[in-house]
Tab-separated table of C-alpha atoms and ligand atoms in Angstrom:
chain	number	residue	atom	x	y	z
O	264	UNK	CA	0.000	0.000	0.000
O	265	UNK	CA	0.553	3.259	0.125
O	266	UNK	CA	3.739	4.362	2.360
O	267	UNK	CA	3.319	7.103	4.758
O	268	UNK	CA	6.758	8.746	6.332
O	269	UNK	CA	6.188	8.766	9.657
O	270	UNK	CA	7.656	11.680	11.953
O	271	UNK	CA	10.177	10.025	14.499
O	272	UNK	CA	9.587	11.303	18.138
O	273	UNK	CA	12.441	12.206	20.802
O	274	UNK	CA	12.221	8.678	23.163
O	275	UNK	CA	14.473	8.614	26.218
O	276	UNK	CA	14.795	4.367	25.482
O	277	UNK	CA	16.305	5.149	21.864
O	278	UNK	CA	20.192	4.923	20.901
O	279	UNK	CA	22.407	2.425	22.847
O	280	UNK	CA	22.683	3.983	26.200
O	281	UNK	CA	18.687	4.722	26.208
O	282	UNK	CA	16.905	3.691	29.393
O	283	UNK	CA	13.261	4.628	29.829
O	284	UNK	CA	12.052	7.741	31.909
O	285	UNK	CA	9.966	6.187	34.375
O	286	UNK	CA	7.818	9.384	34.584
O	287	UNK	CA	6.698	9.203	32.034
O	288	UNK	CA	6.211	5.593	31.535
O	289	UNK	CA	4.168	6.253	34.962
O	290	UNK	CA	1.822	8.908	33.533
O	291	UNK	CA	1.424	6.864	30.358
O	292	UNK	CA	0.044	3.987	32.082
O	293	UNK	CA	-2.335	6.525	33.406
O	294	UNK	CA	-3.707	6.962	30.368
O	295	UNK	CA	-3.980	3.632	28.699
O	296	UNK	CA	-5.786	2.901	32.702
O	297	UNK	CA	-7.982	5.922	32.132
O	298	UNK	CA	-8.619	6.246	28.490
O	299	UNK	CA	-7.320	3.197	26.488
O	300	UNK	CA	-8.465	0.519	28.124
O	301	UNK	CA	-12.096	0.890	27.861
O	302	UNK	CA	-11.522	-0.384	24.863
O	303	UNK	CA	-8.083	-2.274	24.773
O	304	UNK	CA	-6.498	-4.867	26.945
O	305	UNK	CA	-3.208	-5.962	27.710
O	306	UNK	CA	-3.077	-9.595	28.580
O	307	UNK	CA	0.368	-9.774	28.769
O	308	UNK	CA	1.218	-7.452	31.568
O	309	UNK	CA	0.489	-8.491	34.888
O	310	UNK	CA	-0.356	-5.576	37.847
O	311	UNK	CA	3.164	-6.710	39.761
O	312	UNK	CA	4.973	-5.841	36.526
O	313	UNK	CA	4.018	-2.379	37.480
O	314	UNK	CA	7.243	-2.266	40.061
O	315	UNK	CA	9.274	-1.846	36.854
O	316	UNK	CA	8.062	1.744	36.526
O	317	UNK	CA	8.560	2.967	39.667
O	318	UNK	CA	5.400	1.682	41.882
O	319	UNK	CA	6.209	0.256	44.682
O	320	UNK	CA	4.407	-3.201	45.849
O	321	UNK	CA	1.732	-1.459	48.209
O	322	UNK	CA	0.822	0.821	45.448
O	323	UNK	CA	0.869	-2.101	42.917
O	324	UNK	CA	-1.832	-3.815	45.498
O	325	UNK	CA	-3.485	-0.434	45.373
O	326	UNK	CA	-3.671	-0.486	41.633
O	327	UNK	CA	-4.647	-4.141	41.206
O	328	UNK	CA	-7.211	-3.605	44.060
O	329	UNK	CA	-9.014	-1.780	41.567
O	330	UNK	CA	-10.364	-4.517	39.455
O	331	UNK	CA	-12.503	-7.318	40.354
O	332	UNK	CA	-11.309	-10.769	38.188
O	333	UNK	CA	-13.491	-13.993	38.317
O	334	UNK	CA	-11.920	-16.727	40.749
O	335	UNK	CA	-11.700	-19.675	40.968
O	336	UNK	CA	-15.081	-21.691	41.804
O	337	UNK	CA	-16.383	-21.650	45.854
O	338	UNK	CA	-17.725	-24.669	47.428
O	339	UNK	CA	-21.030	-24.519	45.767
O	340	UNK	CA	-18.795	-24.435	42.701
O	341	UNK	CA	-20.041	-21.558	41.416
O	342	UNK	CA	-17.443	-19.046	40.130
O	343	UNK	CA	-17.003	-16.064	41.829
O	344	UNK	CA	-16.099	-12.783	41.649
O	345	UNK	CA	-12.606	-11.382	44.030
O	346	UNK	CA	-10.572	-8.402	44.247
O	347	UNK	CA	-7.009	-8.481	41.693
O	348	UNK	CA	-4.107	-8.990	43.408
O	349	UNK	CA	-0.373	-8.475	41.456
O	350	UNK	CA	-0.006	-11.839	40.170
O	351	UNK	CA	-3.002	-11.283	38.158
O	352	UNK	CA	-3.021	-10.135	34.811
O	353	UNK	CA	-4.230	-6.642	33.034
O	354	UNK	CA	-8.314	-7.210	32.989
O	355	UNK	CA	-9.780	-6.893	29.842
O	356	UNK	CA	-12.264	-4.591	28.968
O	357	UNK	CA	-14.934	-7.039	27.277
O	358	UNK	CA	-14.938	-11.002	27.773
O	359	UNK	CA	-14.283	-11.951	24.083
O	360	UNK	CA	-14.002	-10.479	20.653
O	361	UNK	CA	-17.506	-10.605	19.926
O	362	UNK	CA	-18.398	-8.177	22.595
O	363	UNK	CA	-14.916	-6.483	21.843
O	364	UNK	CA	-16.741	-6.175	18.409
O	365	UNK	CA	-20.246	-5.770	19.138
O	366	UNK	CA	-19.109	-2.300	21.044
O	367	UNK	CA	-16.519	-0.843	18.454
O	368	UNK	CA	-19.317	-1.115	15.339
O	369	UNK	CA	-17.809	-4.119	14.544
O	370	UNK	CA	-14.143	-3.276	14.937
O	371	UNK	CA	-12.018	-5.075	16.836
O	372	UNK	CA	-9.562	-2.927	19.137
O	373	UNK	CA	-6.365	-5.264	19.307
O	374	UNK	CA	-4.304	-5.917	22.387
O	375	UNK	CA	-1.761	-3.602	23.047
O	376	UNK	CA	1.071	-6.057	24.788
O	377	UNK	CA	3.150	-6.481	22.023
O	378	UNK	CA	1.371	-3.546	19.407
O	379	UNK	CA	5.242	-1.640	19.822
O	380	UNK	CA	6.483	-4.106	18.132
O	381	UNK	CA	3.903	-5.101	16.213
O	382	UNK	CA	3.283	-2.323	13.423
O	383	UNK	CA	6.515	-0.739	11.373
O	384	UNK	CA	7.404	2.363	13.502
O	385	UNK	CA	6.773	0.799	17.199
O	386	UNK	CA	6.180	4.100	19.017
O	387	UNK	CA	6.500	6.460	16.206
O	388	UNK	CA	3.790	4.813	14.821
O	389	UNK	CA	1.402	4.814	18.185
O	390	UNK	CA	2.108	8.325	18.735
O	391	UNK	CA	1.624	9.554	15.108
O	392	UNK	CA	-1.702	7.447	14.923
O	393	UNK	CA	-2.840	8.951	18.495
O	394	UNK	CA	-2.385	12.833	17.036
O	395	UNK	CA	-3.229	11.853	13.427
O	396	UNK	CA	-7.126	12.127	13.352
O	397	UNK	CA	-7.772	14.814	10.891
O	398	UNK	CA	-10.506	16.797	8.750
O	399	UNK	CA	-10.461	13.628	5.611
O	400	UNK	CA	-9.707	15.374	2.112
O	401	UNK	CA	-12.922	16.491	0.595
O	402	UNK	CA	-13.115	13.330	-1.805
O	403	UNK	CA	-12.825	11.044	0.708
O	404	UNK	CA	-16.090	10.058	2.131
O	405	UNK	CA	-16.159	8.362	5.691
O	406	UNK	CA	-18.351	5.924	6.464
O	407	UNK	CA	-20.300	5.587	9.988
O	408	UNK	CA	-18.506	4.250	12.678
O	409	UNK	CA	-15.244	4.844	11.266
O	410	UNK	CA	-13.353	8.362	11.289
O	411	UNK	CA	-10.419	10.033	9.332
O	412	UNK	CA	-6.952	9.045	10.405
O	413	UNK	CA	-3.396	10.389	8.415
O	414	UNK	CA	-1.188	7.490	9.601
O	415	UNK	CA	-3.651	4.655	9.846
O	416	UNK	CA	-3.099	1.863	6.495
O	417	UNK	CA	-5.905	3.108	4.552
O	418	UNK	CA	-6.813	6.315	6.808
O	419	UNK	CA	-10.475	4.763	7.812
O	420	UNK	CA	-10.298	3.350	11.195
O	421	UNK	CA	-12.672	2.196	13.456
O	422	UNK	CA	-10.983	3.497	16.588
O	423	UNK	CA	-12.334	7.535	17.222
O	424	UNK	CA	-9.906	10.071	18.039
O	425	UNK	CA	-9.908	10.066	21.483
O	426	UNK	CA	-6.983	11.761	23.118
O	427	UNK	CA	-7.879	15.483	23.719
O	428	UNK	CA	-5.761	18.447	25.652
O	429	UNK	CA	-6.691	17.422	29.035
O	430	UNK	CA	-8.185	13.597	28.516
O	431	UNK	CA	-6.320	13.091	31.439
O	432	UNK	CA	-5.073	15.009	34.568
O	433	UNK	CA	-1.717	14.081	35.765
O	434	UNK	CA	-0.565	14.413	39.606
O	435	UNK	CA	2.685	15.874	38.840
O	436	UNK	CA	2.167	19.301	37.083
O	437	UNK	CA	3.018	18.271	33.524
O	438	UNK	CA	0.962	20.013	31.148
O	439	UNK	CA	-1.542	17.079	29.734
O	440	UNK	CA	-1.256	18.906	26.436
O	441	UNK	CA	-2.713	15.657	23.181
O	442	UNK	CA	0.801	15.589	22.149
O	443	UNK	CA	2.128	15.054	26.141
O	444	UNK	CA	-1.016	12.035	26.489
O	445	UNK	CA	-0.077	10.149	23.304
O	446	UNK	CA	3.875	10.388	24.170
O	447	UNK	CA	3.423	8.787	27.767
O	448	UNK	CA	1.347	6.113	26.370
O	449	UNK	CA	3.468	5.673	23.379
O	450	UNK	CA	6.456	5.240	25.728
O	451	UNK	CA	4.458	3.014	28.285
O	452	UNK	CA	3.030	0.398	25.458
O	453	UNK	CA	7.244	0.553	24.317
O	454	UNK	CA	7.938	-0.945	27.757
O	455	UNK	CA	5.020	-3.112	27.931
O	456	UNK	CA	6.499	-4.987	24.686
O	457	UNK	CA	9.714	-4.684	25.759
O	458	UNK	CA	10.568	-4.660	29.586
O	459	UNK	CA	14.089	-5.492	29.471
O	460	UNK	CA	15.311	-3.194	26.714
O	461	UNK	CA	17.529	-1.558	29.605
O	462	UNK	CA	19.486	-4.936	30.174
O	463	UNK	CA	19.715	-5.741	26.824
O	464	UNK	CA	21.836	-2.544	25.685
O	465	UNK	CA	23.666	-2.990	29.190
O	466	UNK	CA	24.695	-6.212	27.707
O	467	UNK	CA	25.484	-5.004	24.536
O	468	UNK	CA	27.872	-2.094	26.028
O	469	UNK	CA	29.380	-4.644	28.117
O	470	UNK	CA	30.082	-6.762	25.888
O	471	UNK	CA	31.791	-4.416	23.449
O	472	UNK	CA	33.723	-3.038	26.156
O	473	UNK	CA	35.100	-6.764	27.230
O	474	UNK	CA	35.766	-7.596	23.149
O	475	UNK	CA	37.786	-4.137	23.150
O	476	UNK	CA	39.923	-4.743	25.949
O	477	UNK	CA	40.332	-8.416	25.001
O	478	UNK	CA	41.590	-7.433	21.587
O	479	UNK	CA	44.205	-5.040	23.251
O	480	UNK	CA	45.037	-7.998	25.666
O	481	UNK	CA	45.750	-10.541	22.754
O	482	UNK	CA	47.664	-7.895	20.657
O	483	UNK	CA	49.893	-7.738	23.859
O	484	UNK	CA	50.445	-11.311	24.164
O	485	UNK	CA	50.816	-11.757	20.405
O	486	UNK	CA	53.873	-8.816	20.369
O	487	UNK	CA	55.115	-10.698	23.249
O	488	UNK	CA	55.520	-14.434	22.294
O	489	UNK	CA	56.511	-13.349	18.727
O	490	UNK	CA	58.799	-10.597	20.039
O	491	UNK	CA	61.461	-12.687	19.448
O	492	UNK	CA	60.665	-13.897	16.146
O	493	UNK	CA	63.410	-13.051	13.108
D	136	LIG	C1	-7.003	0.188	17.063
D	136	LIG	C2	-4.123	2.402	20.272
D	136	LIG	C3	-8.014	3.992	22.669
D	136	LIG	C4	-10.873	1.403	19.741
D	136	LIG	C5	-5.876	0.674	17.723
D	136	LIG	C6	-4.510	0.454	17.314
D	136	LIG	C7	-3.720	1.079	18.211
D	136	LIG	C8	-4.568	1.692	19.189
D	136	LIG	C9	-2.190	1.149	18.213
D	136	LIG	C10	-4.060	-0.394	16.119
D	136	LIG	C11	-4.001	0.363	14.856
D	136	LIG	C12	-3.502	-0.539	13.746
D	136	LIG	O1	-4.104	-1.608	13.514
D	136	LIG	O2	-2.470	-0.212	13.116
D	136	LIG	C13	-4.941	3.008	21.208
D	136	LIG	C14	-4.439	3.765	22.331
D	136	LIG	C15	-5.525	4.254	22.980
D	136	LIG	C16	-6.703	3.750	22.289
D	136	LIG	C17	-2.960	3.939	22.700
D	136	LIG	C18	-5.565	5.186	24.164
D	136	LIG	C19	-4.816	6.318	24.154
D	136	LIG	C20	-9.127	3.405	22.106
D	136	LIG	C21	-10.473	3.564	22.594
D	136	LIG	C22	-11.271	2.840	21.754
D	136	LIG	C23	-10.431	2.229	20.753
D	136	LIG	C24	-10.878	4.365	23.834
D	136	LIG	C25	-12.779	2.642	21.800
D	136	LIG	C26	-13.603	3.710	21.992
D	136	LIG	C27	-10.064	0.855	18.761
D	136	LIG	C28	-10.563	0.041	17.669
D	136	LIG	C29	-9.440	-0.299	16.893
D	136	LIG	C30	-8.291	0.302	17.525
D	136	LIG	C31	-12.012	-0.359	17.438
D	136	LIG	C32	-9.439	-1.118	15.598
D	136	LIG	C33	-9.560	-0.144	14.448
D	136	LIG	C34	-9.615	-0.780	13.089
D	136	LIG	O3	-9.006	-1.839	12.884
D	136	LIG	O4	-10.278	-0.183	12.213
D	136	LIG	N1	-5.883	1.435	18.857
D	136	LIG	N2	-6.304	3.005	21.220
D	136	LIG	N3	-9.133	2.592	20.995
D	136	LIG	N4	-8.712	0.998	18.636
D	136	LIG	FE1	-7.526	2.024	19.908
């Protein structure tokens, strides 16, 4: 199809010594919590994973004491309804795809776990698709139930434009400005598909330090036993 260039963003994780501005990644789970996930889930993220942002495991209780989840059966064995505790995973905001469905005019929102990694442009793309809603060209007719987007395959998509100046209110006096919401979120689903980015360069610098002064170490030894040589 049709290739749209897709303006990069400023992310803290990029480049090889990137780590991940907690934050942020903080205030964007505040807004997939508040906004996104009426409509999305994230099965893949559990409420303890939380502690990698910065929450510590009383607030992670807190957090995961806001859901209910059905249990396992009681005595009766009936299943019932019980508070979420850490080990549970992200609830989902309709039982199955058909209700997923049946409220998005037959549109189903994916998971957002792995959706980072799962369109070309990871976060670039989340972020351009979150500010892209526009005004469609005058030719372009939309149908109902779907609205105008600049970066979405296609443009129609079944997903409105939702984040607003102010679709939030975050606790720590950065301006919630549409551009602020979609970056925290964009950030926060780049975490949630990849929590151990911050190891993984660690590695990688460590490793290239060790190959560096290993090479300097055998051209030592190498001038040394052939130092002799005629
Ligand atoms: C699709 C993100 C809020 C309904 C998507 C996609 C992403 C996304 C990345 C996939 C686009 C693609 O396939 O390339 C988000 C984020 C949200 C959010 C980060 C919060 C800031 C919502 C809300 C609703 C919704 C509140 C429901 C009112 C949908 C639907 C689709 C979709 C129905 C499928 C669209 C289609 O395939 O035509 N969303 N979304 N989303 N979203 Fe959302």
């Amino acid at each position: 199809g049709e290739q749209i260039e897709l303006p990069k963003q400023e992310w803290s994780h990029s480049g090889i010594f990137g780590t991940f501005d907690r934050a942020s990644l903080q205030r964007g789970f505040q807004v997939y919590k508040e906004v996104c996930s009426t409509c999305h889930g994230m099965s893949l993220v559990s409420y303890r994973n939380l502690t990698a942002l910065g929450f510590n495991a009383d607030e992670v209780k807190a957090i995961a004491a806001q859901y209910t989840v059905m249990g396992g059966p009681n005595d009766a064995g009936e299943m019932v309804e019980r508070p979420a505790i850490p080990a549970d995973h992200f609830k989902a905001p309709f039982p199955n795809e058909q209700a997923a469905r049946a409220a998005n005019g037959g549109a189903y929102p994916p998971d957002l776990s792995l959706m980072a990694k799962a369109r070309p442009g990871g976060e670039d793309y989340i972020y351009a698709l979150l500010t892209g809603f526009e005004e469609p060209p005058a030719d372009v007719k939309v149908p109902d139930g779907m609205y105008y987007n600049k970066y979405f395959p296609g443009h129609l998509i079944g997903m409105p434009g939702i984040l607003q100046d102010d679709s939030v209110t975050y606790t720590d006096n950065t301006p919630a400005t549409q551009a602020q919401l979609a970056h925290d979120v964009s950030a926060f689903l780049a975490w949630a598909a990849e929590p151990h980015l911050e190891a993984r360069k660690q590695t990688g610098v460590k490793v290239i330090l060790f190959l560096l002064v290993f090479t300097g170490m055998m051209y030592a030894v190498k001038r040394k036993v052939w130092a002799d040589a005629h």
